[in-house]
XYZ file of C-alpha atoms in Angstrom:
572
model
C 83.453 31.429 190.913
C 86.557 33.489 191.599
C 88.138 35.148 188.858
C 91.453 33.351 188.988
C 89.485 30.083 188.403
C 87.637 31.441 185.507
C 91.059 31.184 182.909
C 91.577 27.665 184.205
C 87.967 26.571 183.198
C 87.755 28.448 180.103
C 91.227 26.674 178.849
C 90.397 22.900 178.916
C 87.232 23.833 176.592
C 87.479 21.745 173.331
C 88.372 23.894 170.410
C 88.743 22.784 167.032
C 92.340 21.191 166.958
C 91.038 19.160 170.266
C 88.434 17.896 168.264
C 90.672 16.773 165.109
C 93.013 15.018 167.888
C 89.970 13.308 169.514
C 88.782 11.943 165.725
C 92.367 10.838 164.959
C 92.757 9.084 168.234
C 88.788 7.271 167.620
C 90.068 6.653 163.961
C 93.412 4.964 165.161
C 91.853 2.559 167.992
C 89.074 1.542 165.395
C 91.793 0.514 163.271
C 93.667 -1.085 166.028
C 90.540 -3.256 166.926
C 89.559 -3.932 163.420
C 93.123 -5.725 163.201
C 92.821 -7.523 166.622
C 89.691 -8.900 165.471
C 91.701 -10.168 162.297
C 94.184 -11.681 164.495
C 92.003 -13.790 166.193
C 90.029 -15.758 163.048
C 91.351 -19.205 162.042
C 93.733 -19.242 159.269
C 91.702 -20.933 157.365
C 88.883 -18.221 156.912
C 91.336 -15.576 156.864
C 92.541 -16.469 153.578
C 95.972 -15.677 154.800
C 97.631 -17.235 151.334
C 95.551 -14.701 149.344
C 97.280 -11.282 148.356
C 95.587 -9.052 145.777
C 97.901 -7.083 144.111
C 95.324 -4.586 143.130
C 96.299 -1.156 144.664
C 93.429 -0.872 146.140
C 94.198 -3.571 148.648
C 97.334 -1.706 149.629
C 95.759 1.088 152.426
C 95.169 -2.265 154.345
C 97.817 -4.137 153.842
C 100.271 -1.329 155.000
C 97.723 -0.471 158.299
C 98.395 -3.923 158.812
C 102.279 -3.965 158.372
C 102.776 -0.557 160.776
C 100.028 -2.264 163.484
C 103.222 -4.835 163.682
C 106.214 -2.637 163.242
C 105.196 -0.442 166.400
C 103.474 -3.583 167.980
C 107.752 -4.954 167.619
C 108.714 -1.949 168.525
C 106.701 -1.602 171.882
C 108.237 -5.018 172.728
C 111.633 -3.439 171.890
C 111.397 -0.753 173.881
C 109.833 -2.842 176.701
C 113.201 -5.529 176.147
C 115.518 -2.149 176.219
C 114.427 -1.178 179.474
C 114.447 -4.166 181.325
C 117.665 -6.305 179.298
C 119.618 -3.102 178.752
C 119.067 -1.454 181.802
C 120.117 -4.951 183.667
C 123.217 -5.126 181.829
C 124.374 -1.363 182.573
C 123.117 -1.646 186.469
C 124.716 -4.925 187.340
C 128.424 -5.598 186.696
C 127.801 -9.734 187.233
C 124.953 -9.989 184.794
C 126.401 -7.406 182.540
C 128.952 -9.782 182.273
C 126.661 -12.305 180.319
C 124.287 -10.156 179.289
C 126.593 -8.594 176.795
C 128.000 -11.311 175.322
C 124.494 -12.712 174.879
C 123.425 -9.470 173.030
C 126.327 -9.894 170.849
C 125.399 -13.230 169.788
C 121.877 -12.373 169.351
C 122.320 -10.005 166.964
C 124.468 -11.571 165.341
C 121.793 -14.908 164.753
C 120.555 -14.162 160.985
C 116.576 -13.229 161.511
C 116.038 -15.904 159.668
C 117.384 -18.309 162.049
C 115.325 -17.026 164.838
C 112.274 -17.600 162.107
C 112.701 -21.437 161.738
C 112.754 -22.091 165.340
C 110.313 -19.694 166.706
C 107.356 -20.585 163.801
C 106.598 -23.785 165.516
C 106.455 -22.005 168.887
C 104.110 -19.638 168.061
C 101.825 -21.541 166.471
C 101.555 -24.088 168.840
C 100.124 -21.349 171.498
C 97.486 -20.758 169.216
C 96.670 -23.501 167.086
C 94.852 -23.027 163.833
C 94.722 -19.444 165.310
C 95.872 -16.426 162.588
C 97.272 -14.677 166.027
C 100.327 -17.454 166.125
C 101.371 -16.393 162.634
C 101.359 -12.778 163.789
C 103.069 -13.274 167.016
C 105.649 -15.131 164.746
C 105.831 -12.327 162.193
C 105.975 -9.729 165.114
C 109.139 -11.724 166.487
C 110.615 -11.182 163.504
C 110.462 -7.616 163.022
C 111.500 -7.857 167.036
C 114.710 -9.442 166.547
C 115.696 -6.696 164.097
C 114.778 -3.655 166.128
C 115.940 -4.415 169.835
C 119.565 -5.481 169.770
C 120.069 -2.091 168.220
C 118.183 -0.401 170.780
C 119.607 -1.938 173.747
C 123.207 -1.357 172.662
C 121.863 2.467 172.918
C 120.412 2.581 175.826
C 123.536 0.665 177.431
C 126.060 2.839 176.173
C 124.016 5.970 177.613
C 123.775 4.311 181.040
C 127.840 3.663 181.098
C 128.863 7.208 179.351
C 126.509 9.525 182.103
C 128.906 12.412 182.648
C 130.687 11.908 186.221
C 129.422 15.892 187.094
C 126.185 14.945 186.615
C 126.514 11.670 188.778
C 128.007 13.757 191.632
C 125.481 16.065 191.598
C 122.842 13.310 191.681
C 125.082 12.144 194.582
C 124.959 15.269 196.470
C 121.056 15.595 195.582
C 120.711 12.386 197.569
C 118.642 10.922 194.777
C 117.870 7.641 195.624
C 118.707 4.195 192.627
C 114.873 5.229 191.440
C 115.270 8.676 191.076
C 118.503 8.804 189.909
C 117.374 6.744 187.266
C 114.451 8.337 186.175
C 115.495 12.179 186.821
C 119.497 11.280 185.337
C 119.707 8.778 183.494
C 117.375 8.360 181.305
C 116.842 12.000 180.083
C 120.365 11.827 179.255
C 119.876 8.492 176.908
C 116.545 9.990 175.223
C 118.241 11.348 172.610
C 120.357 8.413 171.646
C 117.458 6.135 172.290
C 115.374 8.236 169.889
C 117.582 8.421 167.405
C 118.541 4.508 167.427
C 114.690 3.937 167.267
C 114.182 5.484 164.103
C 117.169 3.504 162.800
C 115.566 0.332 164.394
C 112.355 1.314 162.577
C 113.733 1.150 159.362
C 115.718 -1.936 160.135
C 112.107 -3.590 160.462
C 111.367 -2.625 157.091
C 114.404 -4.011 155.686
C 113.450 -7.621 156.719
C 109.064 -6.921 156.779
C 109.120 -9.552 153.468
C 110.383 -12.409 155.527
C 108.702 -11.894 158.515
C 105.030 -11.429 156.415
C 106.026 -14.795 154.013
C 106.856 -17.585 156.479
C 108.197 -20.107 154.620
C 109.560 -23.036 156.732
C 109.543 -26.408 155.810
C 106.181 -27.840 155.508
C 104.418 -24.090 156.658
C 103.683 -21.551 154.219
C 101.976 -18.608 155.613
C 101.061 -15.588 154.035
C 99.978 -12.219 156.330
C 98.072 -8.919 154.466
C 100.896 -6.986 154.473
C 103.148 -4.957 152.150
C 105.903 -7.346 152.514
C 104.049 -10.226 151.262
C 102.709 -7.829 148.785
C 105.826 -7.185 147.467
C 106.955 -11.215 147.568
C 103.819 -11.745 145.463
C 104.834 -9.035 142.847
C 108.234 -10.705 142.388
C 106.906 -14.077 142.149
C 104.431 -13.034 139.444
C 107.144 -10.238 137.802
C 104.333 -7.605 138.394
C 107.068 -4.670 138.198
C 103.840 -2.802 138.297
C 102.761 -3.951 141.884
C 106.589 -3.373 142.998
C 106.489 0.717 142.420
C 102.717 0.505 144.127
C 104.417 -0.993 147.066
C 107.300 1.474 147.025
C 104.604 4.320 147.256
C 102.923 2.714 149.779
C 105.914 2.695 151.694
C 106.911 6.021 151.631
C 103.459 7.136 152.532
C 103.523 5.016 155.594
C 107.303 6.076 156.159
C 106.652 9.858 155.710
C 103.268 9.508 157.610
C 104.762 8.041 161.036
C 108.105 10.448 161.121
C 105.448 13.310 160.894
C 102.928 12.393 163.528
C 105.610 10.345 165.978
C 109.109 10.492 164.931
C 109.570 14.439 164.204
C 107.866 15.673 167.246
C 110.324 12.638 169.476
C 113.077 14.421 167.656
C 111.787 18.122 168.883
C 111.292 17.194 172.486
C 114.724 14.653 172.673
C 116.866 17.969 172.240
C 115.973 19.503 175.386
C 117.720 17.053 176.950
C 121.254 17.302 174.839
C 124.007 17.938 176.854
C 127.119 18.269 174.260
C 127.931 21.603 173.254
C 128.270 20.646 169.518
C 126.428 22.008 166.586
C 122.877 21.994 167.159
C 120.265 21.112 164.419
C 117.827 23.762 164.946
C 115.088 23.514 163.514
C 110.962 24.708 163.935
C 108.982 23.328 165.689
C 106.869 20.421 163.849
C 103.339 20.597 162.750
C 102.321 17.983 165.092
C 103.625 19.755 167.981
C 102.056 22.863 167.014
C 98.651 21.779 166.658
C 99.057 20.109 170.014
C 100.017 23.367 171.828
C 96.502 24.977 170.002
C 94.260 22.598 171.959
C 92.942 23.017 175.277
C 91.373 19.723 176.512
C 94.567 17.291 174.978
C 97.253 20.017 175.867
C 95.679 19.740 179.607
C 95.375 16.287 179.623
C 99.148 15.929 178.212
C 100.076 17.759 181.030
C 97.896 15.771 183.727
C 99.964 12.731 182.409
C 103.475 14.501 182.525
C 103.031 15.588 186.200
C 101.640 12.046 186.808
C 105.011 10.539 185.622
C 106.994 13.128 187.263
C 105.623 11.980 190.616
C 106.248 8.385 189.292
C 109.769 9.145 189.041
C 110.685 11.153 192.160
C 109.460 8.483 194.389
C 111.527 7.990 196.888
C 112.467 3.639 196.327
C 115.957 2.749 197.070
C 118.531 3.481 199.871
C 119.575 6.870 199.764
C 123.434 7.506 199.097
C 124.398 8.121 202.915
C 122.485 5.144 203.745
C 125.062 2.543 205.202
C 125.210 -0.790 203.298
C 125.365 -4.178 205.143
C 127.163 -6.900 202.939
C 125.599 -10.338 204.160
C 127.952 -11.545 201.958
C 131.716 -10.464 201.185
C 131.977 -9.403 197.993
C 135.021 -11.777 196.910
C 133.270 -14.303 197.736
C 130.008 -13.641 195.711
C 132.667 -12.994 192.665
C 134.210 -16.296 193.241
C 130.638 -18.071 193.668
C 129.394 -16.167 190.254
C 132.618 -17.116 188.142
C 132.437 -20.794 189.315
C 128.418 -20.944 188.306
C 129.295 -19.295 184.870
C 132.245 -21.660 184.372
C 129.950 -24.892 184.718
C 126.987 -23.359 182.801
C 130.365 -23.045 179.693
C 131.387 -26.462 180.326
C 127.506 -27.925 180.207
C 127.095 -26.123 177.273
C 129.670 -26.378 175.357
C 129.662 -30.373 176.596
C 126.310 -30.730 175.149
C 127.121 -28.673 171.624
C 130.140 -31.025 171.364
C 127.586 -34.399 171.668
C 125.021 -32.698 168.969
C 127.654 -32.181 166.718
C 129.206 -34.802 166.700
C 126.116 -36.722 166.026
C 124.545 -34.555 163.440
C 127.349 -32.890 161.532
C 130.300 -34.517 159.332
C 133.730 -32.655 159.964
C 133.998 -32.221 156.009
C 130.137 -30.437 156.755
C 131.768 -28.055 158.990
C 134.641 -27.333 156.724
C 132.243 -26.401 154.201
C 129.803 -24.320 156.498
C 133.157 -22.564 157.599
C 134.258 -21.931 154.154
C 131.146 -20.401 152.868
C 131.414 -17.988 156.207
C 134.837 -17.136 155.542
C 133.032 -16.345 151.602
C 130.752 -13.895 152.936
C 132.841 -12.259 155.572
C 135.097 -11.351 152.955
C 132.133 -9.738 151.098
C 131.231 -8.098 154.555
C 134.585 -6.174 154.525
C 134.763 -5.113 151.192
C 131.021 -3.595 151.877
C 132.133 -2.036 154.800
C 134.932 -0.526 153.040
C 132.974 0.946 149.786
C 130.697 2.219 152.092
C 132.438 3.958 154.098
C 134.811 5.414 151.299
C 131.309 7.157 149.922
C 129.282 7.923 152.691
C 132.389 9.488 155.219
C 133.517 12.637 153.285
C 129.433 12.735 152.113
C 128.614 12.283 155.932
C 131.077 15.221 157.157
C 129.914 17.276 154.526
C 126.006 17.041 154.834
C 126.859 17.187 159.502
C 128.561 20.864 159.282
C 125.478 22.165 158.399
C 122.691 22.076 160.299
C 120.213 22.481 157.213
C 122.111 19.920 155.417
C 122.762 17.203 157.915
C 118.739 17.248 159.113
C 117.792 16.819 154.934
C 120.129 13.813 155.334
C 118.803 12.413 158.275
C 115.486 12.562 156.841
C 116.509 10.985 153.350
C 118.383 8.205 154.822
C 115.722 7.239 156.949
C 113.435 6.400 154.091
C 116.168 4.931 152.008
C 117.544 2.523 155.064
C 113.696 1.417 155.175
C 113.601 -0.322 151.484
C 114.084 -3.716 151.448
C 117.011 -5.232 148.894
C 113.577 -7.319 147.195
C 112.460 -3.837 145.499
C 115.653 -4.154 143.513
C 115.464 -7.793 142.598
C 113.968 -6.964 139.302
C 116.672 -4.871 138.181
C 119.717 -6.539 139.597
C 118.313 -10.155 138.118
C 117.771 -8.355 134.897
C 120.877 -7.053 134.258
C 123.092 -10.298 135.662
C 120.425 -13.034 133.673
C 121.104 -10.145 130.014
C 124.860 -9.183 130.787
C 125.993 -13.141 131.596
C 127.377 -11.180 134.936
C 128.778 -13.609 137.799
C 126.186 -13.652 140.599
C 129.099 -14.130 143.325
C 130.249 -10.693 142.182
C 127.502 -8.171 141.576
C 124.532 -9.686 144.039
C 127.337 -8.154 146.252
C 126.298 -4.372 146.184
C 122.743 -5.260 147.328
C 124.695 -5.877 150.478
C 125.151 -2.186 150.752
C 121.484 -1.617 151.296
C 122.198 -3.145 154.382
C 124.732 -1.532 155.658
C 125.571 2.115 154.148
C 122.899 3.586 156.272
C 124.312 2.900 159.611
C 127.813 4.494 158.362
C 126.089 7.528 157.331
C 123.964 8.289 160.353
C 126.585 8.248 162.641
C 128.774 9.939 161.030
C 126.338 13.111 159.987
C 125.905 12.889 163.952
C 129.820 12.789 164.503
C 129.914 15.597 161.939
C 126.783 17.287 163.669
C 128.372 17.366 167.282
C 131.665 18.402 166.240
C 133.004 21.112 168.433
C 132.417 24.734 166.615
C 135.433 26.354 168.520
C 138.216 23.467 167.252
C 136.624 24.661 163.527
C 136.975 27.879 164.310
C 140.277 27.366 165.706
C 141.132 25.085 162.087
C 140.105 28.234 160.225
C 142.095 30.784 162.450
C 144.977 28.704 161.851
C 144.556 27.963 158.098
C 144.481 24.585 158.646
C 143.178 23.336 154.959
C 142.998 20.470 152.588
C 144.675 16.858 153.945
C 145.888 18.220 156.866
C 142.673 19.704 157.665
C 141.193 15.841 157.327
C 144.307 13.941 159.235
C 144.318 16.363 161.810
C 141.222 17.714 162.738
C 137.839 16.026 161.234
C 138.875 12.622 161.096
C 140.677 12.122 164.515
C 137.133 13.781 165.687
C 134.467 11.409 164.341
C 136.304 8.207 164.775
C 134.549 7.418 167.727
C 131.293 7.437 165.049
C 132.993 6.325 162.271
C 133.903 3.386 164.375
C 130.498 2.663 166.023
C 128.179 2.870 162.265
C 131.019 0.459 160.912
C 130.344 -2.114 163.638
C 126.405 -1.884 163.210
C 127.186 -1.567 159.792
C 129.072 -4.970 160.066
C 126.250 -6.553 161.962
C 123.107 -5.498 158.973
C 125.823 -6.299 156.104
C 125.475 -10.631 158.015
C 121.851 -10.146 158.160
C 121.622 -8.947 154.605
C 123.829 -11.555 153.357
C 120.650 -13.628 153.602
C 118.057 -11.227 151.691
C 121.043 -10.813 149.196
C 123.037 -13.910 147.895
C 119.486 -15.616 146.558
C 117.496 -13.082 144.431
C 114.544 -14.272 142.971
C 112.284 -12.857 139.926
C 109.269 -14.707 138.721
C 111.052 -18.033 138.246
C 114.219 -16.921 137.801
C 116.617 -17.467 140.865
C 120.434 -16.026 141.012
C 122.717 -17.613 144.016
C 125.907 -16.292 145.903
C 127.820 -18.868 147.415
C 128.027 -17.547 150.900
C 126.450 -18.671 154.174
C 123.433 -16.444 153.805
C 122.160 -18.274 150.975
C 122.910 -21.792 152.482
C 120.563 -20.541 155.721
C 118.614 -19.213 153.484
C 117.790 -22.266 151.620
C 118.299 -24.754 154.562
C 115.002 -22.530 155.995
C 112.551 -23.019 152.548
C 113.393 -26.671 153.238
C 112.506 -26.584 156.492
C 116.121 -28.425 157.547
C 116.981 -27.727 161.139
C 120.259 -29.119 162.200
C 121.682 -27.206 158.770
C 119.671 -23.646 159.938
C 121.316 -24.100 163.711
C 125.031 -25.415 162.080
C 124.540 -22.053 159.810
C 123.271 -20.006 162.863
C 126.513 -21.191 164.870
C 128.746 -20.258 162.540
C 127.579 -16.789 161.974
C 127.579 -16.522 165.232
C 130.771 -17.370 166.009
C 132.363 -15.398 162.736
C 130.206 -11.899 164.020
C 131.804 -12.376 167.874
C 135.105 -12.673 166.384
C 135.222 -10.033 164.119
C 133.797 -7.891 166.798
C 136.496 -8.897 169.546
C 139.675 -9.086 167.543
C 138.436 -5.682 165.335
C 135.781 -3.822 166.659
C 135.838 -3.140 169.950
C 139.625 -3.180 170.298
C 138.897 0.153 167.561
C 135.795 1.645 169.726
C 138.278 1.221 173.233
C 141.076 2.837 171.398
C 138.910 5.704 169.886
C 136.942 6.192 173.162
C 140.950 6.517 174.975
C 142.573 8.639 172.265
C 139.582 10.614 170.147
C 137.060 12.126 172.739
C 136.951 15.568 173.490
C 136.369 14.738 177.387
């Protein structure tokens, strides 16, 4: 044995920390296989409508609620990559793609609940794993659109130098990919993740209680904990689940989300204010073992070789068109243009058989109800959370405290609050139409304020400097100089903001304690209740309509805003 192979063998011996990792892994994959094995009993003996609101029952119930949140997010991440990265590559599909994305996230969760129950459990019939496929859908459809729109915008904003150099490079479609393009979306992508994270949370209760028509399911969770402790008024059980949650919360940003965070911001590439910060725990330990560290390592080099393989034409490889390209264009817009008509054919025929045109009026009006409480949402939120937002982003210490706190905040569902808000309206004689409105801002204050602590963060420290030089204080100091600068943020959290504020219009204009039930007249609670009752054609006219309400507001007001900011307040 030579002496310069002696170091090498003497590093990958387990040491202590190697030997907590190895336990922690063994723990986590008996956990995982102890709720596979649940997954596959018949509902029946699974006692599936049985919650026990004892605390004791709650260490399960929330293992079994994050199994499904990452097992949602895996999907999501799995959907970003191949939907996103589609969109972004190819200027045809992107085309429809985008659109599509648009009105998917725009479908209440709800909506995608009523029609995908059936589906699911007819794959696996009497089978506890349909329920959780359905209930994993769920949580799906309010984690991905979010993370797609993140992953496309990084693909479409890669800096032009650091295309050209790729060019020059050679780096073949593959590599430019993998070496470019995605390093440069990590941190976006992280970020976004954690936001989708807590997005899941916001809707767990629905997708753990389905409720749809004739179905009544119940999954071990903490959401259909916490729908049990309202139905029973067990305020008791309702602070036990808001521990639990924070545990589970505080236990996943430490062991996944703060060490993504540490090892996303090697691959920044703005020059604004940086949110140092040490190192986590997690990351730490890691570093003290030998055998994981090693095997880490093994697996990094592994999917560096992935990446630099050499698929694709390089640059200076000549292109033959089989095809001209006009003519492709022409073919593509005449295939779209009879897929519209056939569509829009057959949505004429089902309406017209199904739906009265004084039905439609109605649906309409009770849109036009809650996009007005949309808007004034938006608006509150954004009058408290923007000077807050710039003010907790210009300091590093600050903004990262912020980031931290809104994530668990964004992550409580509007039920917690139920008790309170129904209290107060049912002993006041309040109007429901008026002040079930502010649980709306559970859903959407959160986006507003991470983006624009991140505006805030990345804020070029020579223009403050500059601003201070020059004296540059008070209003002017906001009309001039911050405000023109996070716009571009400002502008992004309102439209996402826009997009949870529909979504929570459901979870928000019917609150329910014990057997007391408040209603907002709005289209959130007519889905809402067309889904209990199990009523399809209303579900799909209310699905429509919000639909069609979220695409218009974000054509005629939101992007027109994000095009304008990106042309007039970048600092490119």
């Amino acid at each position: 044995m030579t002496d310069a192979s002696l170091p090498g063998n003497l590093r990958v011996r387990p040491n202590v920390p190697d030997l907590l990792g190895l336990l922690a892994i063994m723990a986590g994959a008996v956990v995982v296989a102890t709720a596979g094995r649940h997954m596959l009993v018949p509902i029946p003996a699974s006692e599936a409508g049985t919650i026990h609101l004892n605390p004791a029952w709650l260490p399960a119930y929330a293992v079994r609620t994050t199994l499904r949140m990452f097992a949602a997010l895996a999907a999501s991440l799995v959907f970003t990559f191949t939907y996103a990265v589609w969109a972004a590559k190819s200027r045809r599909a992107g085309q429809v793609l985008i659109p599509l994305l648009d009105i998917l996230q725009s479908v209440p969760i709800l909506g995608f609940l009523t029609f995908t129950v059936v589906f699911f459990l007819g794959l696996f019939p009497g089978r506890m794993m349909g329920a959780e496929l359905a209930a994993i859908f769920t949580i799906f459809t309010s984690q991905a659109w979010n993370m797609a729109f993140a992953m496309y915008q990084a693909l479409r904003t890669v800096p032009p130098d650091l295309e050209e150099a790729a060019l020059c490079f050679g780096l073949t479609p593959w590599q430019r990919f993998w070496r470019l393009e995605v390093p440069f979306a990590i941190p976006s992508l992280v970020w976004n993740t954690m936001i989708s994270m807590s997005g899941g949370w916001f809707m767990v209760v629905y997708s753990e209680t389905i409720t749809v028509g004739n179905t009544d399911i119940v999954l071990p969770g903490i959401g259909s904990y916490v729908g049990v402790a309202i139905e029973q008024r067990n305020i008791w059980a309702i602070f036990y689940a808001i521990a639990a949650m924070l545990a589970v919360i505080l236990a996943y940003d430490q062991l996944l989300f703060r060490p993504l965070v540490a090892w996303s911001a090697r691959f920044q590439t703005d020059e604004g204010t940086t949110l140092a910060a040490p190192d986590p725990w997690v990351l730490t330990l890691l570093r003290r073992t030998h055998l994981l560290r090693q095997a880490c390592l093994k697996l990094g080099d592994m999917m560096t070789r992935i990446g630099w393989l050499p698929l694709g034409p390089r640059p200076s490889a000549p292109r033959r068109r089989l095809v001209p390209s006009r003519l492709l264009d022409g073919a593509w817009i005449a295939a779209l243009a009879v897929c519209a008509v056939t569509i829009g054919w057959k949505t004429w025929a089902y309406a017209s058989t199904h739906y009265t045109a004084g039905q439609m009026l109605h649906v309409t009006m009770l849109g036009s109800i809650t996009l007005a409480r949309v808007m004034i949402t938006v608006v509150v939120a954004s009058l408290i959370w923007v000077p807050l937002g710039i003010w907790l982003g210009l300091s590093p210490r600050r903004a990262r405290r912020a980031q931290m706190a809104a994530q668990f905040m964004a992550a409580f569902p509007a039920n917690l609050f139920f008790p309170l808000v129904v209290v107060v309206i049912v002993r006041w004689h309040l109007n429901s139409n008026i002040w079930l409105t502010p649980l709306m801002l559970l859903g959407t204050q959160w986006y507003i304020l991470f983006n624009i602590v991140a505006g805030a963060s990345s804020y070029p420290g020579d223009l403050l400097e500059a601003a201070k030089n020059f004296h540059v204080r008070g209003w002017l100091w906001w009309r001039r100089v911050m405000l023109p600068g996070i716009t571009p943020y400002f502008i992004t959290g309102a439209l996402t903001a826009s997009g949870g504020a529909w979504n929570a219009a459901i979870a928000t204009e019917v609150a329910s304690w014990g057997d007391t039930t408040l209603n907002a007249d709005g289209l959130g609670a007519y889905i809402a209740h067309a889904t209990v009752a199990g009523a399809t054609d209303q579900v799909g006219l209310g699905m429509v309509v919000m639909a069609a309400f979220v695409l218009l507001l974000n054509r005629a007001l939101w992007r027109p805003l994000s095009n304008y900011a990106a042309r007039h307040y970048t600092f490119d």
